[in-house]
């Protein structure tokens, strides 16, 4: 099988950052987590500076499906093909793997953190302590918050348990709460979520505007444009012919939907690899998966990513309160602030920060193209995706901050170039950075 080439921007990123970038797994936002840069390639803090704080916002770890649907539909179709004698040898193996997956998924529970998800969070905690050993050498205060959704809560528990093992003197709370305004802002409901401060009132209004965008005719038209890609039905047919005989495929009412069900199961299998005893066989040619992931990337770009220039910042404005909370803590915060959430939180936060080289909204006249645009779900919001701000303090109390996105050094928005410690540095002066973000647009 021919391996898909890395886009030029991604190959360049590997060279510039020292990332261990591999050819794409074509799993999009279901991609299991791996750090995107080796810590030994990080810029060292200036002499005389010691770490005093870290802010951490992460997506939950790997999971399977959030609810029944594509798995049961795929199994129903497979059984129809079996009864008709229309299975290929690969299709026979797919059915066995599908049934093992469904059994594992039901035992785990739909939407729940998988064993791999636990490991991802534990390893994030281990690398955090290894990266900032001086910060965790003493009785470092730690605060924890989640969205309140089970998989985010379980992620926080897995992370904190590992942190306690690595840094037993850290002052970790026995329990912690949830904040939907900070960590579940994409689904706020005025009937349920009490907006009892001006900041929460603003976040609620931004959330409602975002939810209106999801229902808007303009987004529906963008989705129709994505779905009209002529490569999709071709890829669907190739996928299905690997599993079923041509006559069976020809009789399917909606081959594209049938192929998408297989793709959904494929992504969920990756999250349950430990429950399943290892990597599942690849039932989808990589070139076919690339077509479906390009469509998924385009959908997420407009739904939760940088989006359209004409409608910005509707897809990320609701992250303003979270960003403000992070900025407020930069100047005086101590210890670790840990927040556990979802892809729908991390993606808007990346855009609200304006991460250089990633946040690039497009005009309506220029359709998103996954082959050329730097915003890819597998890079921005894989499972356990995270944004981390490491804070150092030096002589006369001056503070510096370095940002990591999925554990790769990243730059703040280009407008804040003047806050860099020096040209090309990954460290930013905290006071100057705060002024930059607080400045009127």
CSV table of C-alpha atoms in Angstrom, one decimal:
chain,number,residue,atom,x,y,z
A,1,UNK,CA,0.0,0.0,0.0
A,2,UNK,CA,1.3,3.5,-0.9
A,3,UNK,CA,1.8,5.7,2.2
A,4,UNK,CA,0.2,9.1,2.0
A,5,UNK,CA,2.8,11.9,1.8
A,6,UNK,CA,3.0,14.5,4.5
A,7,UNK,CA,1.7,17.9,3.6
A,8,UNK,CA,4.5,20.3,3.1
A,9,UNK,CA,3.5,22.4,6.1
A,10,UNK,CA,3.6,19.3,8.3
A,11,UNK,CA,6.9,18.1,7.1
A,12,UNK,CA,8.3,21.6,7.7
A,13,UNK,CA,6.9,21.6,11.2
A,14,UNK,CA,8.7,18.3,11.9
A,15,UNK,CA,12.0,19.8,10.8
A,16,UNK,CA,11.5,23.1,12.8
A,17,UNK,CA,10.3,21.6,16.0
A,18,UNK,CA,11.9,18.2,16.2
A,19,UNK,CA,8.4,16.6,16.3
A,20,UNK,CA,8.3,12.9,15.8
A,21,UNK,CA,5.7,13.4,13.0
A,22,UNK,CA,4.6,10.2,11.3
A,23,UNK,CA,2.6,9.7,8.2
A,24,UNK,CA,-1.0,10.3,9.0
A,25,UNK,CA,-3.1,7.6,10.7
A,26,UNK,CA,-6.1,9.2,9.1
A,27,UNK,CA,-8.2,9.0,12.3
A,28,UNK,CA,-8.9,12.7,12.6
A,29,UNK,CA,-10.1,13.7,16.0
A,30,UNK,CA,-10.2,10.0,17.0
A,31,UNK,CA,-6.4,9.9,16.8
A,32,UNK,CA,-4.9,8.5,20.0
A,33,UNK,CA,-2.6,10.9,21.7
A,34,UNK,CA,1.1,11.2,21.3
A,35,UNK,CA,3.3,14.3,22.2
A,36,UNK,CA,4.1,16.2,19.0
A,37,UNK,CA,7.6,17.2,20.1
A,38,UNK,CA,10.3,15.7,22.1
A,39,UNK,CA,11.0,17.6,25.4
A,40,UNK,CA,14.7,17.6,24.7
A,41,UNK,CA,14.1,19.9,21.8
A,42,UNK,CA,12.4,22.6,24.0
A,43,UNK,CA,14.1,25.9,24.4
A,44,UNK,CA,15.7,26.2,27.8
A,45,UNK,CA,14.5,28.9,30.3
A,46,UNK,CA,17.0,31.8,30.7
A,47,UNK,CA,19.5,31.6,33.6
A,48,UNK,CA,18.1,32.7,36.9
A,49,UNK,CA,14.5,31.7,36.1
A,50,UNK,CA,12.6,29.0,37.9
A,51,UNK,CA,9.1,27.5,37.1
A,52,UNK,CA,6.4,28.8,39.4
A,53,UNK,CA,3.2,27.8,37.7
A,54,UNK,CA,1.6,25.8,34.9
A,55,UNK,CA,-1.8,26.1,33.3
A,56,UNK,CA,-3.2,23.0,31.6
A,57,UNK,CA,-6.3,22.5,29.5
A,58,UNK,CA,-6.9,19.1,28.1
A,59,UNK,CA,-9.4,17.1,26.1
A,60,UNK,CA,-10.4,13.8,27.7
A,61,UNK,CA,-8.4,10.7,26.8
A,62,UNK,CA,-9.4,8.1,24.2
A,63,UNK,CA,-12.8,6.6,24.1
A,64,UNK,CA,-15.0,4.5,21.8
A,65,UNK,CA,-18.3,5.6,20.4
A,66,UNK,CA,-20.4,8.1,22.4
A,67,UNK,CA,-23.7,6.3,21.7
A,68,UNK,CA,-25.0,3.2,19.8
A,69,UNK,CA,-25.6,3.8,16.1
A,70,UNK,CA,-22.9,3.2,13.5
A,71,UNK,CA,-21.8,0.0,15.2
A,72,UNK,CA,-25.2,-1.6,15.2
A,73,UNK,CA,-26.0,-0.4,11.7
A,74,UNK,CA,-22.7,-1.8,10.4
A,75,UNK,CA,-23.4,-5.1,12.0
A,76,UNK,CA,-26.9,-5.3,10.6
A,77,UNK,CA,-25.6,-4.7,7.1
A,78,UNK,CA,-22.8,-7.2,7.6
A,79,UNK,CA,-25.3,-9.9,8.7
A,80,UNK,CA,-27.4,-9.1,5.6
A,81,UNK,CA,-24.3,-9.7,3.4
A,82,UNK,CA,-23.4,-12.9,5.3
A,83,UNK,CA,-26.9,-14.2,4.7
A,84,UNK,CA,-26.6,-13.4,1.0
A,85,UNK,CA,-23.2,-15.0,0.7
A,86,UNK,CA,-21.8,-11.7,-0.3
A,87,UNK,CA,-18.8,-11.4,2.1
A,88,UNK,CA,-15.2,-11.1,0.9
A,89,UNK,CA,-12.4,-12.7,2.9
A,90,UNK,CA,-11.7,-9.3,4.4
A,91,UNK,CA,-15.4,-8.8,5.1
A,92,UNK,CA,-15.5,-12.1,7.1
A,93,UNK,CA,-12.6,-10.8,9.3
A,94,UNK,CA,-14.3,-7.4,9.6
A,95,UNK,CA,-17.5,-9.0,10.9
A,96,UNK,CA,-15.6,-10.9,13.6
A,97,UNK,CA,-13.7,-7.8,14.6
A,98,UNK,CA,-16.9,-5.7,14.6
A,99,UNK,CA,-18.6,-8.1,17.0
A,100,UNK,CA,-15.6,-8.1,19.3
A,101,UNK,CA,-15.6,-4.3,19.3
A,102,UNK,CA,-19.3,-4.1,20.0
A,103,UNK,CA,-18.9,-6.5,23.0
A,104,UNK,CA,-16.0,-4.4,24.3
A,105,UNK,CA,-17.8,-1.1,23.8
A,106,UNK,CA,-20.9,-2.3,25.6
A,107,UNK,CA,-18.8,-3.6,28.5
A,108,UNK,CA,-16.9,-0.3,28.7
A,109,UNK,CA,-20.1,1.8,28.3
A,110,UNK,CA,-20.7,4.3,25.4
A,111,UNK,CA,-18.9,7.6,25.9
A,112,UNK,CA,-16.7,6.4,28.7
A,113,UNK,CA,-12.9,6.7,29.0
A,114,UNK,CA,-11.1,3.7,27.6
A,115,UNK,CA,-8.0,2.0,29.1
A,116,UNK,CA,-5.9,3.8,26.5
A,117,UNK,CA,-7.5,7.1,27.6
A,118,UNK,CA,-6.4,6.4,31.1
A,119,UNK,CA,-2.9,5.7,30.0
A,120,UNK,CA,-2.8,8.9,27.9
A,121,UNK,CA,-3.7,11.1,30.9
A,122,UNK,CA,-1.3,9.3,33.2
A,123,UNK,CA,1.5,9.8,30.8
A,124,UNK,CA,0.6,13.5,30.4
A,125,UNK,CA,1.0,13.9,34.1
A,126,UNK,CA,4.3,12.0,34.2
A,127,UNK,CA,5.7,14.2,31.4
A,128,UNK,CA,4.5,17.4,33.1
A,129,UNK,CA,6.4,16.6,36.3
A,130,UNK,CA,9.5,15.5,34.4
A,131,UNK,CA,9.4,18.7,32.4
A,132,UNK,CA,9.0,21.0,35.5
A,133,UNK,CA,10.7,19.0,38.3
A,134,UNK,CA,11.5,22.1,40.3
A,135,UNK,CA,7.8,23.2,40.3
A,136,UNK,CA,6.7,19.9,41.8
A,137,UNK,CA,9.7,19.3,44.2
A,138,UNK,CA,7.8,20.8,47.2
A,139,UNK,CA,4.2,21.3,48.4
A,140,UNK,CA,3.0,22.7,45.1
A,141,UNK,CA,-0.7,23.8,45.2
A,142,UNK,CA,-2.8,22.1,42.6
A,143,UNK,CA,-6.3,23.0,41.6
A,144,UNK,CA,-8.5,20.8,39.4
A,145,UNK,CA,-11.7,21.4,37.4
A,146,UNK,CA,-13.6,19.5,34.8
A,147,UNK,CA,-16.6,19.9,32.5
A,148,UNK,CA,-18.6,17.5,34.7
A,149,UNK,CA,-19.0,14.9,31.8
A,150,UNK,CA,-18.0,11.4,32.9
A,151,UNK,CA,-15.1,11.0,30.5
A,152,UNK,CA,-13.7,14.4,31.5
A,153,UNK,CA,-14.1,13.6,35.2
A,154,UNK,CA,-12.4,10.2,34.8
A,155,UNK,CA,-9.6,11.9,32.8
A,156,UNK,CA,-9.0,14.3,35.6
A,157,UNK,CA,-8.9,11.5,38.2
A,158,UNK,CA,-6.4,9.5,36.1
A,159,UNK,CA,-4.2,12.5,35.6
A,160,UNK,CA,-4.3,13.5,39.2
A,161,UNK,CA,-3.6,10.0,40.5
A,162,UNK,CA,-0.5,9.8,38.3
A,163,UNK,CA,0.6,13.3,39.4
A,164,UNK,CA,0.4,12.3,43.0
A,165,UNK,CA,2.6,9.3,42.4
A,166,UNK,CA,5.1,11.4,40.6
A,167,UNK,CA,5.0,14.4,43.0
A,168,UNK,CA,3.8,13.0,46.3
A,169,UNK,CA,4.3,16.4,48.1
A,170,UNK,CA,2.0,18.3,45.8
A,171,UNK,CA,-1.1,19.7,47.5
A,172,UNK,CA,-3.8,18.0,45.5
A,173,UNK,CA,-7.5,18.5,46.5
A,174,UNK,CA,-9.4,15.4,47.7
A,175,UNK,CA,-12.3,16.3,45.3
A,176,UNK,CA,-13.1,19.0,42.7
A,177,UNK,CA,-16.0,20.4,40.9
A,178,UNK,CA,-17.1,21.3,37.4
A,179,UNK,CA,-17.6,24.5,35.5
A,180,UNK,CA,-19.6,24.4,32.3
A,181,UNK,CA,-19.0,28.1,31.5
A,182,UNK,CA,-15.3,27.4,31.3
A,183,UNK,CA,-15.2,23.8,30.1
A,184,UNK,CA,-18.5,23.0,28.4
A,185,UNK,CA,-19.4,26.3,26.9
A,186,UNK,CA,-20.5,24.9,23.6
A,187,UNK,CA,-23.7,23.6,25.0
A,188,UNK,CA,-24.9,26.1,27.6
A,189,UNK,CA,-28.6,26.3,28.2
A,190,UNK,CA,-30.2,29.4,29.8
A,191,UNK,CA,-32.7,27.1,31.6
A,192,UNK,CA,-30.0,25.0,33.2
A,193,UNK,CA,-26.9,27.2,33.4
A,194,UNK,CA,-27.1,30.1,35.8
A,195,UNK,CA,-25.3,33.1,34.4
A,196,UNK,CA,-24.8,34.8,37.7
A,197,UNK,CA,-21.8,37.1,36.7
A,198,UNK,CA,-21.3,39.5,33.8
A,199,UNK,CA,-18.6,37.1,32.5
A,200,UNK,CA,-21.0,34.1,32.5
A,201,UNK,CA,-23.7,36.2,31.0
A,202,UNK,CA,-21.4,37.0,28.1
A,203,UNK,CA,-20.3,33.4,27.7
A,204,UNK,CA,-23.9,32.3,27.7
A,205,UNK,CA,-24.7,34.7,24.9
A,206,UNK,CA,-21.7,33.6,22.9
A,207,UNK,CA,-22.7,30.0,23.4
A,208,UNK,CA,-26.2,30.7,22.1
A,209,UNK,CA,-24.8,32.5,19.1
A,210,UNK,CA,-22.6,29.5,18.4
A,211,UNK,CA,-25.5,27.1,18.7
A,212,UNK,CA,-27.4,29.3,16.3
A,213,UNK,CA,-24.5,29.0,13.9
A,214,UNK,CA,-24.7,25.2,14.0
A,215,UNK,CA,-28.3,25.5,12.9
A,216,UNK,CA,-27.7,28.2,10.3
A,217,UNK,CA,-28.4,27.9,6.6
A,218,UNK,CA,-24.9,29.2,5.9
A,219,UNK,CA,-23.2,26.3,7.7
A,220,UNK,CA,-25.7,23.9,6.1
A,221,UNK,CA,-24.6,25.2,2.7
A,222,UNK,CA,-20.9,24.7,3.7
A,223,UNK,CA,-21.7,21.1,4.7
A,224,UNK,CA,-23.5,20.5,1.3
A,225,UNK,CA,-20.3,21.7,-0.4
A,226,UNK,CA,-18.2,19.3,1.6
A,227,UNK,CA,-20.6,16.4,1.0
A,228,UNK,CA,-20.6,17.2,-2.8
A,229,UNK,CA,-16.9,16.2,-3.1
A,230,UNK,CA,-16.9,13.7,-5.9
A,231,UNK,CA,-14.1,11.7,-4.3
A,232,UNK,CA,-16.4,10.6,-1.4
A,233,UNK,CA,-18.7,8.2,-3.4
A,234,UNK,CA,-15.7,6.8,-5.2
A,235,UNK,CA,-13.9,6.2,-1.8
A,236,UNK,CA,-17.1,4.7,-0.3
A,237,UNK,CA,-17.4,2.2,-3.1
A,238,UNK,CA,-13.8,1.2,-2.9
A,239,UNK,CA,-14.2,0.7,0.9
A,240,UNK,CA,-17.3,-1.4,0.6
A,241,UNK,CA,-16.0,-3.5,-2.3
A,242,UNK,CA,-13.2,-4.6,0.1
A,243,UNK,CA,-15.8,-6.1,2.4
A,244,UNK,CA,-18.8,-7.1,0.2
A,245,UNK,CA,-19.3,-8.5,-3.3
A,246,UNK,CA,-20.1,-6.0,-6.0
A,247,UNK,CA,-23.8,-7.1,-6.4
A,248,UNK,CA,-24.4,-6.5,-2.7
A,249,UNK,CA,-22.8,-3.1,-2.9
A,250,UNK,CA,-24.8,-2.2,-6.0
A,251,UNK,CA,-28.0,-2.8,-4.1
A,252,UNK,CA,-27.2,-0.6,-1.1
A,253,UNK,CA,-29.6,2.4,-0.8
A,254,UNK,CA,-26.9,4.7,0.5
A,255,UNK,CA,-23.4,3.4,0.0
A,256,UNK,CA,-21.9,6.6,1.4
A,257,UNK,CA,-23.7,6.2,4.7
A,258,UNK,CA,-22.7,2.6,4.9
A,259,UNK,CA,-19.1,3.5,4.4
A,260,UNK,CA,-19.3,6.3,7.0
A,261,UNK,CA,-20.5,3.7,9.5
A,262,UNK,CA,-17.4,1.6,8.9
A,263,UNK,CA,-15.3,4.7,9.3
A,264,UNK,CA,-16.9,5.6,12.6
A,265,UNK,CA,-16.3,2.1,13.9
A,266,UNK,CA,-12.7,2.2,12.6
A,267,UNK,CA,-12.1,5.4,14.6
A,268,UNK,CA,-13.7,4.0,17.8
A,269,UNK,CA,-11.6,0.8,17.5
A,270,UNK,CA,-8.5,2.8,17.8
A,271,UNK,CA,-9.7,4.2,21.1
A,272,UNK,CA,-10.4,0.7,22.5
A,273,UNK,CA,-7.2,-1.0,21.3
A,274,UNK,CA,-6.3,-2.1,24.8
A,275,UNK,CA,-9.7,-3.6,25.5
A,276,UNK,CA,-9.4,-5.4,22.1
A,277,UNK,CA,-6.0,-6.7,22.8
A,278,UNK,CA,-4.0,-4.6,20.3
A,279,UNK,CA,-4.3,-2.8,17.0
A,280,UNK,CA,-7.3,-3.9,14.9
A,281,UNK,CA,-6.6,-5.0,11.3
A,282,UNK,CA,-7.0,-2.2,8.8
A,283,UNK,CA,-10.3,-2.7,7.0
A,284,UNK,CA,-10.0,0.6,5.1
A,285,UNK,CA,-7.3,1.5,2.5
A,286,UNK,CA,-5.4,4.5,3.8
A,287,UNK,CA,-6.1,6.4,0.6
A,288,UNK,CA,-9.8,5.9,1.2
A,289,UNK,CA,-9.5,6.9,4.8
A,290,UNK,CA,-7.7,10.1,3.7
A,291,UNK,CA,-10.7,11.2,1.6
A,292,UNK,CA,-13.1,10.8,4.5
A,293,UNK,CA,-10.8,12.5,7.0
A,294,UNK,CA,-10.4,15.4,4.7
A,295,UNK,CA,-14.2,15.8,4.7
A,296,UNK,CA,-14.3,15.5,8.5
A,297,UNK,CA,-11.5,18.1,8.8
A,298,UNK,CA,-13.4,20.5,6.7
A,299,UNK,CA,-16.6,20.0,8.7
A,300,UNK,CA,-14.8,20.5,12.0
A,301,UNK,CA,-12.9,23.6,10.6
A,302,UNK,CA,-16.2,25.3,10.1
A,303,UNK,CA,-18.0,23.9,13.1
A,304,UNK,CA,-15.4,24.3,15.9
A,305,UNK,CA,-12.2,25.6,14.3
A,306,UNK,CA,-11.1,28.9,12.8
A,307,UNK,CA,-14.1,29.0,10.5
A,308,UNK,CA,-15.1,31.7,8.1
A,309,UNK,CA,-13.6,35.2,8.1
A,310,UNK,CA,-17.1,36.6,7.5
A,311,UNK,CA,-18.6,35.0,10.6
A,312,UNK,CA,-15.6,35.0,12.9
A,313,UNK,CA,-15.4,34.8,15.8
A,314,UNK,CA,-18.6,32.8,16.3
A,315,UNK,CA,-16.9,29.4,16.4
A,316,UNK,CA,-14.4,30.5,19.2
A,317,UNK,CA,-15.7,33.6,20.9
A,318,UNK,CA,-17.2,31.5,23.6
A,319,UNK,CA,-13.7,30.5,24.8
A,320,UNK,CA,-13.1,34.2,25.8
A,321,UNK,CA,-13.9,33.6,29.5
A,322,UNK,CA,-11.5,30.6,29.6
A,323,UNK,CA,-8.8,32.6,27.9
A,324,UNK,CA,-9.4,35.5,30.3
A,325,UNK,CA,-9.1,33.2,33.3
A,326,UNK,CA,-5.8,31.9,32.0
A,327,UNK,CA,-4.5,35.3,31.3
A,328,UNK,CA,-5.6,36.6,34.8
A,329,UNK,CA,-3.5,33.9,36.5
A,330,UNK,CA,-0.3,34.6,34.6
A,331,UNK,CA,1.0,37.4,36.7
A,332,UNK,CA,0.6,36.0,40.2
A,333,UNK,CA,-0.6,32.4,39.9
A,334,UNK,CA,1.3,29.7,41.7
A,335,UNK,CA,1.3,25.9,41.3
A,336,UNK,CA,-0.7,23.9,38.8
A,337,UNK,CA,-4.2,24.7,37.4
A,338,UNK,CA,-5.6,21.6,35.7
A,339,UNK,CA,-8.7,21.7,33.5
A,340,UNK,CA,-10.3,18.7,31.7
A,341,UNK,CA,-12.7,19.1,28.9
A,342,UNK,CA,-13.5,18.2,25.3
A,343,UNK,CA,-12.5,18.8,21.7
A,344,UNK,CA,-15.2,21.4,21.4
A,345,UNK,CA,-13.4,23.4,24.1
A,346,UNK,CA,-9.7,22.9,23.1
A,347,UNK,CA,-10.4,23.8,19.4
A,348,UNK,CA,-12.0,27.2,20.2
A,349,UNK,CA,-9.4,27.9,22.8
A,350,UNK,CA,-6.6,27.4,20.2
A,351,UNK,CA,-8.4,29.9,17.9
A,352,UNK,CA,-9.2,32.4,20.8
A,353,UNK,CA,-5.5,32.4,21.6
A,354,UNK,CA,-4.8,32.8,17.9
A,355,UNK,CA,-2.0,30.2,17.9
A,356,UNK,CA,0.3,31.3,15.1
A,357,UNK,CA,0.4,29.1,12.1
A,358,UNK,CA,-2.8,27.2,13.1
A,359,UNK,CA,-5.5,29.8,13.5
A,360,UNK,CA,-6.2,30.9,9.9
A,361,UNK,CA,-9.9,31.6,9.1
A,362,UNK,CA,-10.8,31.5,5.5
A,363,UNK,CA,-13.0,33.7,3.3
A,364,UNK,CA,-16.2,32.0,2.0
A,365,UNK,CA,-14.7,32.2,-1.5
A,366,UNK,CA,-11.8,30.0,-0.5
A,367,UNK,CA,-13.0,26.5,0.5
A,368,UNK,CA,-11.0,24.7,3.2
A,369,UNK,CA,-8.5,22.2,1.8
A,370,UNK,CA,-7.0,19.7,4.2
A,371,UNK,CA,-4.0,19.2,1.9
A,372,UNK,CA,-2.8,22.8,2.3
A,373,UNK,CA,-4.3,24.3,5.5
A,374,UNK,CA,-2.4,23.9,8.8
A,375,UNK,CA,-5.6,23.2,10.8
A,376,UNK,CA,-6.0,19.4,10.9
A,377,UNK,CA,-8.0,17.7,13.6
A,378,UNK,CA,-5.4,15.0,14.1
A,379,UNK,CA,-2.9,17.7,15.0
A,380,UNK,CA,-5.1,20.2,16.9
A,381,UNK,CA,-7.7,18.0,18.6
A,382,UNK,CA,-6.6,14.4,18.9
A,383,UNK,CA,-7.7,12.5,21.9
A,384,UNK,CA,-6.2,14.1,25.1
A,385,UNK,CA,-5.3,17.3,23.1
A,386,UNK,CA,-3.9,19.9,25.4
A,387,UNK,CA,-2.8,23.5,25.8
A,388,UNK,CA,-0.2,24.2,28.5
A,389,UNK,CA,1.3,27.4,29.6
A,390,UNK,CA,4.5,27.0,31.6
A,391,UNK,CA,5.4,30.1,33.7
A,392,UNK,CA,8.9,31.0,35.0
A,393,UNK,CA,9.9,33.8,37.4
A,394,UNK,CA,13.3,35.5,37.5
A,395,UNK,CA,15.1,38.5,38.8
A,396,UNK,CA,12.9,41.3,40.2
A,397,UNK,CA,9.9,39.1,39.9
A,398,UNK,CA,9.8,39.2,36.1
A,399,UNK,CA,7.7,36.4,34.7
A,400,UNK,CA,8.0,34.6,31.4
A,401,UNK,CA,5.5,32.1,29.8
A,402,UNK,CA,6.0,29.4,27.2
A,403,UNK,CA,3.1,27.7,25.4
A,404,UNK,CA,2.9,24.1,24.4
A,405,UNK,CA,0.1,22.8,22.2
A,406,UNK,CA,0.0,19.0,22.3
A,407,UNK,CA,3.4,19.3,24.0
A,408,UNK,CA,4.9,21.0,21.0
A,409,UNK,CA,6.2,24.6,21.5
A,410,UNK,CA,3.8,27.1,19.9
A,411,UNK,CA,3.7,30.8,19.4
A,412,UNK,CA,1.0,33.2,20.6
A,413,UNK,CA,-0.8,35.3,18.1
A,414,UNK,CA,1.4,37.2,15.7
A,415,UNK,CA,0.1,40.6,17.0
A,416,UNK,CA,2.0,39.7,20.3
A,417,UNK,CA,5.4,39.3,18.6
A,418,UNK,CA,6.6,42.3,20.6
A,419,UNK,CA,6.1,40.3,23.8
A,420,UNK,CA,8.8,37.7,22.9
A,421,UNK,CA,11.8,37.6,25.2
A,422,UNK,CA,13.9,38.0,22.1
A,423,UNK,CA,13.4,37.3,18.3
A,424,UNK,CA,12.8,33.6,17.7
A,425,UNK,CA,12.4,32.8,21.4
A,426,UNK,CA,9.5,30.7,22.6
A,427,UNK,CA,9.4,32.6,25.9
A,428,UNK,CA,7.1,35.7,26.2
A,429,UNK,CA,7.2,38.4,28.8
A,430,UNK,CA,4.0,37.9,30.8
A,431,UNK,CA,3.3,41.6,31.4
A,432,UNK,CA,3.7,42.5,27.7
A,433,UNK,CA,1.6,39.5,26.7
A,434,UNK,CA,-1.2,40.4,29.0
A,435,UNK,CA,-1.2,44.0,27.6
A,436,UNK,CA,-1.2,42.6,24.1
A,437,UNK,CA,-4.3,40.4,24.7
A,438,UNK,CA,-6.1,43.1,26.7
A,439,UNK,CA,-5.6,45.7,24.0
A,440,UNK,CA,-8.7,46.8,22.2
A,441,UNK,CA,-8.9,45.1,18.7
